[in-house]
Coordinates of C-alpha atoms in Angstrom, one line a residue:
M304 CA -6.4 35.5 -5.6
T305 CA -2.9 34.2 -6.2
L306 CA -2.0 31.6 -3.7
H307 CA 1.5 31.0 -2.5
H308 CA 2.3 27.3 -2.8
R309 CA 5.1 26.0 -0.6
P310 CA 5.4 22.3 -1.5
V311 CA 7.8 20.0 0.2
R312 CA 11.2 20.7 -1.3
T313 CA 12.8 18.7 -4.1
A314 CA 16.2 17.2 -3.3
S315 CA 17.9 19.8 -5.5
R316 CA 16.2 22.8 -4.0
R317 CA 16.8 21.4 -0.5
A318 CA 20.5 21.2 -1.1
A319 CA 20.6 24.8 -2.3
Q320 CA 18.7 26.1 0.7
A321 CA 20.6 24.3 3.3
V322 CA 23.8 26.2 2.8
A323 CA 24.8 28.4 5.7
T324 CA 21.7 27.6 7.8
L325 CA 22.0 27.1 11.5
G326 CA 18.4 25.8 12.0
A327 CA 15.8 26.1 14.7
A328 CA 18.2 24.6 17.2
V329 CA 19.6 28.1 17.8
L330 CA 16.1 29.2 18.8
L331 CA 16.7 27.1 21.9
L332 CA 19.7 29.1 22.8
T333 CA 18.3 31.8 25.0
A334 CA 20.3 34.6 26.5
C335 CA 18.4 35.9 29.5
G336 CA 20.2 37.7 32.3
G337 CA 22.6 35.0 33.5
G338 CA 22.8 33.4 30.1
S339 CA 20.7 30.2 30.9
D340 CA 19.3 28.4 27.9
S341 CA 16.1 27.3 29.7
A342 CA 12.8 28.7 28.6
D343 CA 12.1 29.2 32.3
S344 CA 15.0 31.5 32.9
K345 CA 14.1 34.9 34.4
P346 CA 15.2 38.1 32.6
S347 CA 17.7 40.2 34.5
G348 CA 15.6 43.4 34.4
E349 CA 12.9 45.3 32.7
K350 CA 13.3 47.0 29.3
S351 CA 10.9 49.0 27.2
A352 CA 8.8 46.7 25.0
K353 CA 9.0 47.8 21.4
A354 CA 5.6 46.4 20.4
D355 CA 3.7 48.0 23.3
S356 CA 3.7 51.3 25.0
S357 CA 3.9 49.7 28.4
S358 CA 7.0 48.4 30.1
S359 CA 7.5 44.6 30.2
K360 CA 10.2 42.0 30.8
T361 CA 12.0 40.7 27.7
R362 CA 14.2 37.8 26.7
T363 CA 16.7 37.4 23.9
V364 CA 16.6 34.3 21.7
K365 CA 18.3 33.4 18.5
D366 CA 16.0 32.6 15.6
A367 CA 16.5 29.9 13.0
T368 CA 19.0 32.1 11.1
G369 CA 21.1 32.6 14.2
T370 CA 20.0 36.2 14.6
A371 CA 19.6 37.4 18.2
V372 CA 16.1 38.9 18.7
E373 CA 14.6 40.6 21.8
I374 CA 11.1 39.4 22.5
P375 CA 8.6 39.8 25.3
A376 CA 9.1 37.3 28.1
E377 CA 5.4 36.5 28.0
P378 CA 4.1 37.4 24.6
K379 CA 0.3 38.2 24.5
R380 CA -0.4 39.1 20.9
I381 CA 1.1 36.6 18.5
V382 CA 0.8 36.7 14.7
T383 CA 1.7 33.5 12.8
L384 CA 2.7 33.6 9.1
T385 CA 2.6 29.8 8.3
Q386 CA 0.3 27.0 9.2
E387 CA 3.2 25.3 11.0
D388 CA 3.6 28.3 13.3
L389 CA -0.2 28.3 13.9
D390 CA -0.2 24.6 14.6
A391 CA 2.6 25.0 17.1
V392 CA 1.1 27.8 19.1
L393 CA -2.4 26.1 19.1
A394 CA -0.7 22.9 20.4
L395 CA 0.6 25.0 23.3
D396 CA -2.9 26.4 24.1
I397 CA -2.1 29.8 22.7
K398 CA -4.6 31.6 20.6
P399 CA -2.9 34.0 18.1
V400 CA -4.4 37.4 17.1
G401 CA -3.6 37.0 13.4
I402 CA -3.0 34.1 11.1
T403 CA -2.4 33.3 7.4
N404 CA -4.3 30.9 5.1
G405 CA -3.1 27.3 4.8
Q406 CA -0.7 25.9 2.2
G407 CA -2.3 26.0 -1.2
L408 CA -5.6 27.4 0.3
D409 CA -7.5 30.6 0.6
K410 CA -8.6 29.7 4.1
P411 CA -7.1 28.2 7.2
P412 CA -6.3 24.5 7.0
A413 CA -9.3 22.3 7.6
Y414 CA -7.7 20.3 10.4
L415 CA -7.3 23.6 12.5
A416 CA -10.6 25.3 11.4
D417 CA -12.5 24.7 14.6
K418 CA -9.6 26.2 16.6
V419 CA -9.2 29.4 14.7
E420 CA -12.8 30.7 14.4
G421 CA -12.9 34.4 14.9
I422 CA -9.1 35.0 14.4
N423 CA -8.3 37.6 11.8
I424 CA -6.7 36.5 8.6
V425 CA -3.7 38.7 7.8
G426 CA -2.7 37.2 4.4
N427 CA -1.8 34.0 2.6
L428 CA 1.0 31.7 3.5
L429 CA 4.2 33.8 3.9
Q430 CA 2.4 36.6 2.1
P431 CA 1.3 38.9 4.9
V432 CA -0.8 42.0 4.1
M433 CA 1.1 44.6 6.2
D434 CA -1.9 46.8 7.0
K435 CA -3.6 43.7 8.5
V436 CA -0.5 42.8 10.5
V437 CA -0.3 46.3 11.9
A438 CA -4.0 46.2 12.8
A439 CA -3.4 43.0 14.8
K440 CA -1.0 44.9 17.1
P441 CA 1.4 42.0 17.5
D442 CA 4.1 41.8 20.2
L443 CA 5.6 38.7 18.5
I444 CA 5.5 37.6 14.9
L445 CA 6.4 34.0 14.0
A446 CA 7.6 34.2 10.4
G447 CA 8.1 30.5 9.6
D448 CA 10.8 30.0 7.0
M449 CA 10.4 33.5 5.6
Q450 CA 13.4 34.3 3.3
D451 CA 12.3 37.5 1.7
E452 CA 14.5 40.1 3.4
Q453 CA 12.3 43.0 2.3
V454 CA 9.2 41.4 3.9
L455 CA 11.2 40.7 7.0
K456 CA 12.3 44.3 7.2
Q457 CA 8.7 45.5 7.0
L458 CA 7.6 43.1 9.7
R459 CA 10.4 44.2 12.0
E460 CA 9.3 47.8 11.5
I461 CA 5.9 46.6 12.9
T462 CA 7.7 44.8 15.8
P463 CA 11.4 44.0 16.1
A464 CA 10.1 40.8 17.9
T465 CA 9.9 39.0 14.6
L466 CA 11.3 35.4 14.5
V467 CA 12.2 33.2 11.6
T468 CA 11.2 30.0 13.3
M469 CA 12.4 27.2 10.9
A470 CA 15.4 26.5 8.6
P471 CA 15.2 24.4 5.5
T472 CA 16.5 21.2 7.1
D473 CA 14.5 21.4 10.4
D474 CA 12.0 18.7 11.3
W475 CA 8.8 19.5 13.1
K476 CA 10.1 18.5 16.5
L477 CA 13.1 20.8 16.3
F478 CA 11.0 23.6 15.0
F479 CA 8.3 23.1 17.7
R480 CA 10.8 23.1 20.5
G481 CA 12.1 26.4 19.1
V482 CA 8.6 27.9 19.1
G483 CA 8.0 26.5 22.5
N484 CA 11.1 28.2 23.8
A485 CA 10.1 31.5 22.2
V486 CA 6.7 31.6 23.9
N487 CA 8.2 30.4 27.2
K488 CA 6.5 26.9 27.0
L489 CA 9.5 24.6 26.2
D490 CA 8.5 22.1 28.8
A491 CA 5.0 21.8 27.3
A492 CA 6.4 21.4 23.8
N493 CA 8.8 18.6 25.1
K494 CA 5.9 16.9 26.8
F495 CA 3.7 17.0 23.7
I496 CA 6.5 15.4 21.6
T497 CA 7.1 12.7 24.2
D498 CA 3.4 11.9 24.4
H499 CA 3.1 11.8 20.6
E500 CA 6.0 9.4 20.2
A501 CA 4.6 7.1 22.8
A502 CA 1.1 7.2 21.1
A503 CA 2.6 6.5 17.7
K504 CA 4.6 3.5 18.9
A505 CA 1.5 2.1 20.7
A506 CA -0.7 2.7 17.6
G507 CA 1.8 0.9 15.4
E508 CA 1.7 -2.1 17.7
K509 CA -2.0 -2.4 17.3
L510 CA -2.2 -2.6 13.5
G511 CA -2.7 -6.4 13.4
A512 CA -1.9 -7.8 9.9
N513 CA -0.7 -4.4 8.8
K514 CA 1.9 -4.0 11.6
G515 CA 5.2 -3.1 9.9
A516 CA 3.5 -2.7 6.5
E517 CA 5.3 -0.8 3.6
V518 CA 3.6 2.5 3.0
S519 CA 4.2 4.6 -0.1
I520 CA 3.7 8.3 0.5
V521 CA 3.0 10.3 -2.7
R522 CA 1.8 13.7 -3.7
W523 CA 0.4 14.0 -7.2
N524 CA 1.5 17.2 -9.0
P525 CA 0.1 18.6 -12.2
D526 CA 3.1 16.9 -14.0
G527 CA 3.1 13.6 -12.2
P528 CA 3.7 11.9 -8.8
S529 CA 6.5 12.6 -6.3
W530 CA 7.3 10.3 -3.4
M531 CA 8.5 11.4 0.0
E532 CA 11.9 10.7 1.5
N533 CA 12.3 9.1 5.0
K534 CA 12.8 12.3 6.9
Q535 CA 9.9 14.1 5.3
F536 CA 7.1 14.9 7.8
A537 CA 4.5 12.2 7.0
S538 CA 7.2 9.6 6.4
G539 CA 8.7 10.3 9.8
V540 CA 5.3 9.6 11.5
A541 CA 5.1 6.3 9.7
L542 CA 8.6 5.3 10.9
E543 CA 7.6 6.2 14.5
M544 CA 4.8 3.7 14.2
G545 CA 7.1 1.0 13.0
L546 CA 5.8 1.1 9.5
K547 CA 8.3 0.7 6.6
R548 CA 8.9 2.3 3.3
P549 CA 9.1 0.5 -0.1
K550 CA 12.6 -0.3 -1.1
S551 CA 12.5 2.2 -3.9
Q552 CA 11.5 4.9 -1.4
N553 CA 13.8 4.0 1.5
K554 CA 16.0 7.1 1.1
D555 CA 17.2 9.5 3.8
G556 CA 16.3 13.1 3.3
N557 CA 13.5 15.5 4.1
A558 CA 12.3 16.3 0.6
H559 CA 10.4 14.7 -2.2
T560 CA 11.5 13.5 -5.6
P561 CA 11.0 15.4 -8.8
S562 CA 7.7 14.5 -10.5
L563 CA 7.9 11.0 -12.1
S564 CA 6.8 10.0 -15.6
L565 CA 4.4 7.1 -16.2
E566 CA 7.4 5.0 -17.2
K567 CA 8.6 5.3 -13.6
I568 CA 5.3 5.0 -11.9
N569 CA 6.2 1.7 -10.3
E570 CA 8.4 3.7 -7.9
I571 CA 5.2 4.8 -6.1
D572 CA 4.0 1.3 -5.4
G573 CA 3.9 -0.3 -1.9
D574 CA 1.7 -2.5 0.3
W575 CA -0.4 0.7 0.8
L576 CA -0.4 3.9 -1.2
F577 CA -1.2 7.1 0.5
L578 CA -2.0 9.8 -2.1
S579 CA -2.5 13.5 -1.7
T580 CA -2.7 16.6 -3.9
L581 CA -2.3 20.3 -3.1
T582 CA -3.9 22.0 -6.1
S583 CA -6.9 21.5 -8.3
D584 CA -4.5 20.9 -11.2
G585 CA -2.8 18.2 -9.3
A586 CA -6.2 16.6 -8.5
K587 CA -7.1 16.7 -12.2
A588 CA -3.8 15.1 -13.2
L589 CA -4.4 12.3 -10.7
K590 CA -7.9 11.7 -11.9
D591 CA -6.7 11.6 -15.5
V592 CA -4.0 8.9 -14.8
Q593 CA -6.3 6.6 -12.8
D594 CA -7.8 5.2 -16.1
K595 CA -4.4 4.4 -17.5
P596 CA -3.0 0.8 -17.5
A597 CA 0.2 1.8 -15.8
Y598 CA -1.7 3.1 -12.7
K599 CA -4.1 0.2 -12.7
E600 CA -1.2 -2.3 -12.6
L601 CA 0.1 -1.0 -9.3
G602 CA -0.1 -3.6 -6.6
A603 CA -1.7 -1.2 -4.1
V604 CA -4.3 -0.3 -6.7
K605 CA -5.1 -4.0 -7.5
N606 CA -5.4 -4.8 -3.8
K607 CA -7.6 -1.7 -3.2
Q608 CA -5.1 -0.3 -0.7
V609 CA -5.0 3.2 -2.0
V610 CA -5.9 5.9 0.6
T611 CA -6.6 9.6 -0.3
V612 CA -5.3 12.0 2.3
D613 CA -5.2 15.8 2.8
G614 CA -2.2 17.3 1.1
S615 CA -2.4 20.5 3.1
V616 CA -1.5 18.3 6.1
W617 CA 0.6 15.4 4.7
S618 CA 2.7 17.5 2.2
T619 CA 3.7 20.3 4.6
R620 CA 6.7 20.8 6.9
G621 CA 4.5 19.5 9.6
G622 CA 3.6 20.4 13.2
P623 CA 2.5 18.8 16.4
L624 CA -1.2 18.7 15.7
A625 CA -0.6 17.7 12.1
A626 CA 1.5 14.8 13.3
D627 CA -1.4 13.5 15.3
V628 CA -3.7 13.9 12.3
V629 CA -1.3 11.9 10.1
M630 CA -1.0 9.2 12.8
E631 CA -4.8 8.9 13.0
D632 CA -5.0 8.7 9.2
Y633 CA -2.6 5.7 9.2
V634 CA -4.5 4.0 12.0
K635 CA -7.9 4.5 10.3
A636 CA -6.6 3.1 7.0
L637 CA -4.5 0.2 8.3
S638 CA -6.9 -1.0 11.0
A639 CA -9.7 -1.4 8.4
K640 CA -8.3 -4.6 7.0

């Protein structure tokens, strides 16, 4: 099976993708009846639901590309095409009827495994098998950052209620609010974010000697390590907790650097080094370098302050449940010393 890998973007790729993108903020602009942008707005009438033979109320929202899409006011059969979409609906206590495998995986992400037992798998990340999507009978498809127009066309033939839910520059909170609005649970999404931010701040205050520590956040690729910029998902959680980034990594942006050579490996050093991989090739490359002097000379390595974390959580676009997992990982590591 060929897996679709969607790593965190490099800075160059990010710049190319960001052109002409409106972002998930437009998902929050809902045109229902009187034109209110509240997720609680009531539709002005009843229309024929395209994904169901029965009649139901609908709403019109703009997706992350700015496209107006008519969707059920209360969707009942949701299919998610990314783990971020899956994470978001699960955080809102919605059980989808079809999901895709996690990033770099041939199964759902481990941190969500207990919540998705019995749900049909309809393909890999952003690679839906159309017959399986049809069989799920969705009335709403959350298509993540899908950019393949041919695939989107096929999905919209299954149900016109197909939403691109995130743009290249969206952070998880903006994306989550958009999904919350689409499923008529914006208030719940906002509450989750508020609660998470309060918990992260409180957790950071309780780290004792590691309060405000510098954390290096790195994914090891087959051709070397990449560190994460400040607005990348796991980095954002660190900053919420009052943690800092090493001077060499204190850069704005929501991407990761190109893979570094051994000559530049000092860029990944910090008080603490959080390391992840996404593929078996990346894991092998990390194992191979751990015996080399350049790696052994890193301060975090000498001080035994290297923590291995799950790349399918830390190296993704992120989501509400993933944000809590990353926060817990920080607390577990930094409270141990």
